[in-house]
């Protein structure tokens, strides 16, 4: 038998495919609870100063977080899901005054009063945006949309 090394994924130079001012990060994934480290999938500028990040939390079983960060100032949305060890469809929407987490067809968290959106997003990584907090799990789908989708589009995407 042979132990396989973990797969790692980073995609740089995506500025033309990512709209920092608004968009959607969508993933269909599963992961198991691990109290040792958060697991993240991130759009960033190569740092944690400007990013949109989905976190599978390390401290609370079945909790997901969305981090939307501009120049180091972060808006955090949190949702405790029924079961993250099965495949779930999760979308993070960001747009000035319109942040949300969609989970399996429903909008579960919103923030309507925050106008800060990240700038200079150029890469998609399976970590926190700075080479730490690597994602461990399985991903069926991963999509990035250049516009903030409508509620009906997000409901269809995540159903």
PDB file of C-alpha atoms in Angstrom:
ATOM      1  CA  UNK A   1       0.000   0.000   0.000  1.00  0.00           C
ATOM      2  CA  UNK A   2       1.030   3.571  -0.665  1.00  0.00           C
ATOM      3  CA  UNK A   3      -0.091   6.685   1.150  1.00  0.00           C
ATOM      4  CA  UNK A   4      -1.061   9.419  -1.259  1.00  0.00           C
ATOM      5  CA  UNK A   5      -0.054  13.013  -0.512  1.00  0.00           C
ATOM      6  CA  UNK A   6      -2.796  15.570  -0.114  1.00  0.00           C
ATOM      7  CA  UNK A   7      -3.973  17.330  -3.255  1.00  0.00           C
ATOM      8  CA  UNK A   8      -3.330  21.057  -3.322  1.00  0.00           C
ATOM      9  CA  UNK A   9      -4.915  23.601  -5.622  1.00  0.00           C
ATOM     10  CA  UNK A  10      -4.076  27.223  -6.306  1.00  0.00           C
ATOM     11  CA  UNK A  11      -5.122  29.237  -9.323  1.00  0.00           C
ATOM     12  CA  UNK A  12      -3.491  32.651  -9.825  1.00  0.00           C
ATOM     13  CA  UNK A  13      -3.987  35.501 -12.304  1.00  0.00           C
ATOM     14  CA  UNK A  14      -7.772  35.276 -12.246  1.00  0.00           C
ATOM     15  CA  UNK A  15      -8.427  39.026 -12.037  1.00  0.00           C
ATOM     16  CA  UNK A  16     -10.334  39.008 -15.334  1.00  0.00           C
ATOM     17  CA  UNK A  17     -12.602  36.217 -14.053  1.00  0.00           C
ATOM     18  CA  UNK A  18     -13.328  37.657 -10.581  1.00  0.00           C
ATOM     19  CA  UNK A  19     -15.240  40.856  -9.925  1.00  0.00           C
ATOM     20  CA  UNK A  20     -14.064  42.144  -6.560  1.00  0.00           C
ATOM     21  CA  UNK A  21     -17.000  44.558  -6.229  1.00  0.00           C
ATOM     22  CA  UNK A  22     -19.596  41.772  -6.279  1.00  0.00           C
ATOM     23  CA  UNK A  23     -19.944  38.076  -6.938  1.00  0.00           C
ATOM     24  CA  UNK A  24     -20.702  34.622  -5.648  1.00  0.00           C
ATOM     25  CA  UNK A  25     -18.379  31.868  -4.422  1.00  0.00           C
ATOM     26  CA  UNK A  26     -20.231  28.556  -4.742  1.00  0.00           C
ATOM     27  CA  UNK A  27     -19.049  25.137  -3.565  1.00  0.00           C
ATOM     28  CA  UNK A  28     -20.626  21.727  -3.235  1.00  0.00           C
ATOM     29  CA  UNK A  29     -18.481  19.980  -0.662  1.00  0.00           C
ATOM     30  CA  UNK A  30     -18.278  17.860   2.440  1.00  0.00           C
ATOM     31  CA  UNK A  31     -15.793  17.786   5.271  1.00  0.00           C
ATOM     32  CA  UNK A  32     -15.562  16.243   8.694  1.00  0.00           C
ATOM     33  CA  UNK A  33     -15.262  18.135  11.937  1.00  0.00           C
ATOM     34  CA  UNK A  34     -11.663  18.610  13.038  1.00  0.00           C
ATOM     35  CA  UNK A  35     -10.970  20.588  16.189  1.00  0.00           C
ATOM     36  CA  UNK A  36      -7.342  21.189  15.230  1.00  0.00           C
ATOM     37  CA  UNK A  37      -7.711  23.605  12.299  1.00  0.00           C
ATOM     38  CA  UNK A  38     -10.263  25.556  10.310  1.00  0.00           C
ATOM     39  CA  UNK A  39     -10.592  24.531   6.680  1.00  0.00           C
ATOM     40  CA  UNK A  40     -11.047  27.258   4.038  1.00  0.00           C
ATOM     41  CA  UNK A  41     -11.651  27.958   0.372  1.00  0.00           C
ATOM     42  CA  UNK A  42     -10.739  31.530  -0.562  1.00  0.00           C
ATOM     43  CA  UNK A  43     -10.720  34.142  -3.276  1.00  0.00           C
ATOM     44  CA  UNK A  44      -7.991  36.644  -2.385  1.00  0.00           C
ATOM     45  CA  UNK A  45      -5.313  39.063  -3.458  1.00  0.00           C
ATOM     46  CA  UNK A  46      -2.671  36.680  -2.078  1.00  0.00           C
ATOM     47  CA  UNK A  47      -3.152  37.897   1.482  1.00  0.00           C
ATOM     48  CA  UNK A  48      -5.895  37.885   4.091  1.00  0.00           C
ATOM     49  CA  UNK A  49      -6.285  41.681   3.718  1.00  0.00           C
ATOM     50  CA  UNK A  50      -8.685  41.381   0.755  1.00  0.00           C
ATOM     51  CA  UNK A  51     -10.647  38.171   0.443  1.00  0.00           C
ATOM     52  CA  UNK A  52     -13.887  36.254   0.317  1.00  0.00           C
ATOM     53  CA  UNK A  53     -13.413  33.068   2.289  1.00  0.00           C
ATOM     54  CA  UNK A  54     -15.589  30.100   3.221  1.00  0.00           C
ATOM     55  CA  UNK A  55     -14.512  28.454   6.461  1.00  0.00           C
ATOM     56  CA  UNK A  56     -15.502  25.123   7.926  1.00  0.00           C
ATOM     57  CA  UNK A  57     -14.973  26.037  11.571  1.00  0.00           C
ATOM     58  CA  UNK A  58     -12.514  24.258  13.861  1.00  0.00           C
ATOM     59  CA  UNK A  59     -14.115  25.149  17.155  1.00  0.00           C
ATOM     60  CA  UNK A  60     -17.801  24.369  16.586  1.00  0.00           C
ATOM     61  CA  UNK A  61     -19.065  21.204  14.922  1.00  0.00           C
ATOM     62  CA  UNK A  62     -20.984  21.894  11.659  1.00  0.00           C
ATOM     63  CA  UNK A  63     -20.378  25.664  11.678  1.00  0.00           C
ATOM     64  CA  UNK A  64     -19.492  27.536   8.510  1.00  0.00           C
ATOM     65  CA  UNK A  65     -18.300  31.112   8.296  1.00  0.00           C
ATOM     66  CA  UNK A  66     -17.990  33.596   5.467  1.00  0.00           C
ATOM     67  CA  UNK A  67     -15.240  36.202   5.734  1.00  0.00           C
ATOM     68  CA  UNK A  68     -15.540  39.246   3.471  1.00  0.00           C
ATOM     69  CA  UNK A  69     -12.468  41.405   4.010  1.00  0.00           C
ATOM     70  CA  UNK A  70     -11.413  44.806   2.678  1.00  0.00           C
ATOM     71  CA  UNK A  71      -8.018  46.195   3.719  1.00  0.00           C
ATOM     72  CA  UNK A  72      -7.930  43.970   6.800  1.00  0.00           C
ATOM     73  CA  UNK A  73     -11.434  44.877   8.060  1.00  0.00           C
ATOM     74  CA  UNK A  74     -13.643  41.778   8.030  1.00  0.00           C
ATOM     75  CA  UNK A  75     -17.368  41.193   8.002  1.00  0.00           C
ATOM     76  CA  UNK A  76     -18.081  37.672   9.299  1.00  0.00           C
ATOM     77  CA  UNK A  77     -21.274  35.722   8.680  1.00  0.00           C
ATOM     78  CA  UNK A  78     -21.841  32.450  10.570  1.00  0.00           C
ATOM     79  CA  UNK A  79     -24.242  29.526  10.169  1.00  0.00           C
ATOM     80  CA  UNK A  80     -24.487  26.211  12.002  1.00  0.00           C
ATOM     81  CA  UNK A  81     -25.461  23.571   9.448  1.00  0.00           C
ATOM     82  CA  UNK A  82     -27.252  20.293  10.125  1.00  0.00           C
ATOM     83  CA  UNK A  83     -24.408  18.066   8.846  1.00  0.00           C
ATOM     84  CA  UNK A  84     -21.233  19.088   7.003  1.00  0.00           C
ATOM     85  CA  UNK A  85     -20.036  15.484   6.648  1.00  0.00           C
ATOM     86  CA  UNK A  86     -22.414  15.057   3.686  1.00  0.00           C
ATOM     87  CA  UNK A  87     -22.352  17.017   0.438  1.00  0.00           C
ATOM     88  CA  UNK A  88     -23.924  20.454   0.820  1.00  0.00           C
ATOM     89  CA  UNK A  89     -24.311  23.308  -1.646  1.00  0.00           C
ATOM     90  CA  UNK A  90     -23.034  26.556  -0.147  1.00  0.00           C
ATOM     91  CA  UNK A  91     -22.849  29.997  -1.739  1.00  0.00           C
ATOM     92  CA  UNK A  92     -21.377  33.231  -0.398  1.00  0.00           C
ATOM     93  CA  UNK A  93     -22.762  36.350  -2.073  1.00  0.00           C
ATOM     94  CA  UNK A  94     -20.994  39.691  -1.715  1.00  0.00           C
ATOM     95  CA  UNK A  95     -22.057  43.085  -2.991  1.00  0.00           C
ATOM     96  CA  UNK A  96     -22.126  46.476  -1.279  1.00  0.00           C
ATOM     97  CA  UNK A  97     -24.880  46.368   1.352  1.00  0.00           C
ATOM     98  CA  UNK A  98     -25.796  42.780   0.398  1.00  0.00           C
ATOM     99  CA  UNK A  99     -23.824  39.885   1.915  1.00  0.00           C
ATOM    100  CA  UNK A 100     -25.366  36.438   2.364  1.00  0.00           C
ATOM    101  CA  UNK A 101     -24.769  32.738   2.903  1.00  0.00           C
ATOM    102  CA  UNK A 102     -27.016  30.368   0.974  1.00  0.00           C
ATOM    103  CA  UNK A 103     -27.179  26.757   2.118  1.00  0.00           C
ATOM    104  CA  UNK A 104     -28.976  23.938   0.255  1.00  0.00           C
ATOM    105  CA  UNK A 105     -31.547  26.205  -1.384  1.00  0.00           C
ATOM    106  CA  UNK A 106     -32.148  28.686   1.426  1.00  0.00           C
ATOM    107  CA  UNK A 107     -30.691  32.039   2.388  1.00  0.00           C
ATOM    108  CA  UNK A 108     -29.580  31.371   5.976  1.00  0.00           C
ATOM    109  CA  UNK A 109     -27.586  34.499   6.916  1.00  0.00           C
ATOM    110  CA  UNK A 110     -27.696  38.055   5.582  1.00  0.00           C
ATOM    111  CA  UNK A 111     -25.946  41.349   6.273  1.00  0.00           C
ATOM    112  CA  UNK A 112     -27.551  44.281   4.505  1.00  0.00           C
ATOM    113  CA  UNK A 113     -25.765  47.241   6.073  1.00  0.00           C
ATOM    114  CA  UNK A 114     -22.140  46.653   5.155  1.00  0.00           C
ATOM    115  CA  UNK A 115     -20.739  48.495   2.132  1.00  0.00           C
ATOM    116  CA  UNK A 116     -17.112  47.277   2.240  1.00  0.00           C
ATOM    117  CA  UNK A 117     -16.199  44.798  -0.491  1.00  0.00           C
ATOM    118  CA  UNK A 118     -12.740  43.372  -1.166  1.00  0.00           C
ATOM    119  CA  UNK A 119     -10.472  44.666  -3.914  1.00  0.00           C
ATOM    120  CA  UNK A 120      -7.870  43.082  -6.158  1.00  0.00           C
ATOM    121  CA  UNK A 121      -9.045  39.458  -5.942  1.00  0.00           C
ATOM    122  CA  UNK A 122      -6.747  37.491  -8.260  1.00  0.00           C
ATOM    123  CA  UNK A 123      -6.533  33.935  -6.936  1.00  0.00           C
ATOM    124  CA  UNK A 124      -8.572  30.965  -5.825  1.00  0.00           C
ATOM    125  CA  UNK A 125      -6.941  28.783  -3.170  1.00  0.00           C
ATOM    126  CA  UNK A 126      -7.888  25.908  -0.922  1.00  0.00           C
ATOM    127  CA  UNK A 127      -6.640  27.729   2.162  1.00  0.00           C
ATOM    128  CA  UNK A 128      -7.264  30.958   4.051  1.00  0.00           C
ATOM    129  CA  UNK A 129      -5.595  33.135   1.423  1.00  0.00           C
ATOM    130  CA  UNK A 130      -2.162  33.122   3.021  1.00  0.00           C
ATOM    131  CA  UNK A 131      -0.974  29.504   2.890  1.00  0.00           C
ATOM    132  CA  UNK A 132      -2.585  28.441   6.194  1.00  0.00           C
ATOM    133  CA  UNK A 133      -5.906  26.842   7.141  1.00  0.00           C
ATOM    134  CA  UNK A 134      -5.870  24.340   4.272  1.00  0.00           C
ATOM    135  CA  UNK A 135      -9.146  22.810   3.125  1.00  0.00           C
ATOM    136  CA  UNK A 136      -9.542  19.120   3.952  1.00  0.00           C
ATOM    137  CA  UNK A 137     -12.584  17.459   2.459  1.00  0.00           C
ATOM    138  CA  UNK A 138     -14.162  16.567  -0.865  1.00  0.00           C
ATOM    139  CA  UNK A 139     -15.418  19.022  -3.485  1.00  0.00           C
ATOM    140  CA  UNK A 140     -17.874  18.102  -6.238  1.00  0.00           C
ATOM    141  CA  UNK A 141     -18.333  21.590  -7.659  1.00  0.00           C
ATOM    142  CA  UNK A 142     -16.653  24.952  -7.304  1.00  0.00           C
ATOM    143  CA  UNK A 143     -17.806  28.028  -9.206  1.00  0.00           C
ATOM    144  CA  UNK A 144     -17.103  31.750  -9.063  1.00  0.00           C
ATOM    145  CA  UNK A 145     -19.622  34.202 -10.502  1.00  0.00           C
ATOM    146  CA  UNK A 146     -18.640  37.755 -11.516  1.00  0.00           C
ATOM    147  CA  UNK A 147     -21.995  39.157 -10.423  1.00  0.00           C
ATOM    148  CA  UNK A 148     -24.089  38.833  -7.294  1.00  0.00           C
ATOM    149  CA  UNK A 149     -26.819  36.434  -8.407  1.00  0.00           C
ATOM    150  CA  UNK A 150     -30.485  37.095  -7.658  1.00  0.00           C
ATOM    151  CA  UNK A 151     -32.261  35.266  -4.853  1.00  0.00           C
ATOM    152  CA  UNK A 152     -34.041  32.986  -7.351  1.00  0.00           C
ATOM    153  CA  UNK A 153     -30.734  32.181  -9.078  1.00  0.00           C
ATOM    154  CA  UNK A 154     -29.052  31.418  -5.747  1.00  0.00           C
ATOM    155  CA  UNK A 155     -31.973  29.245  -4.637  1.00  0.00           C
ATOM    156  CA  UNK A 156     -31.729  27.233  -7.876  1.00  0.00           C
ATOM    157  CA  UNK A 157     -27.927  27.001  -7.695  1.00  0.00           C
ATOM    158  CA  UNK A 158     -27.870  25.728  -4.125  1.00  0.00           C
ATOM    159  CA  UNK A 159     -30.905  23.394  -4.369  1.00  0.00           C
TER     160      UNK A 159
END
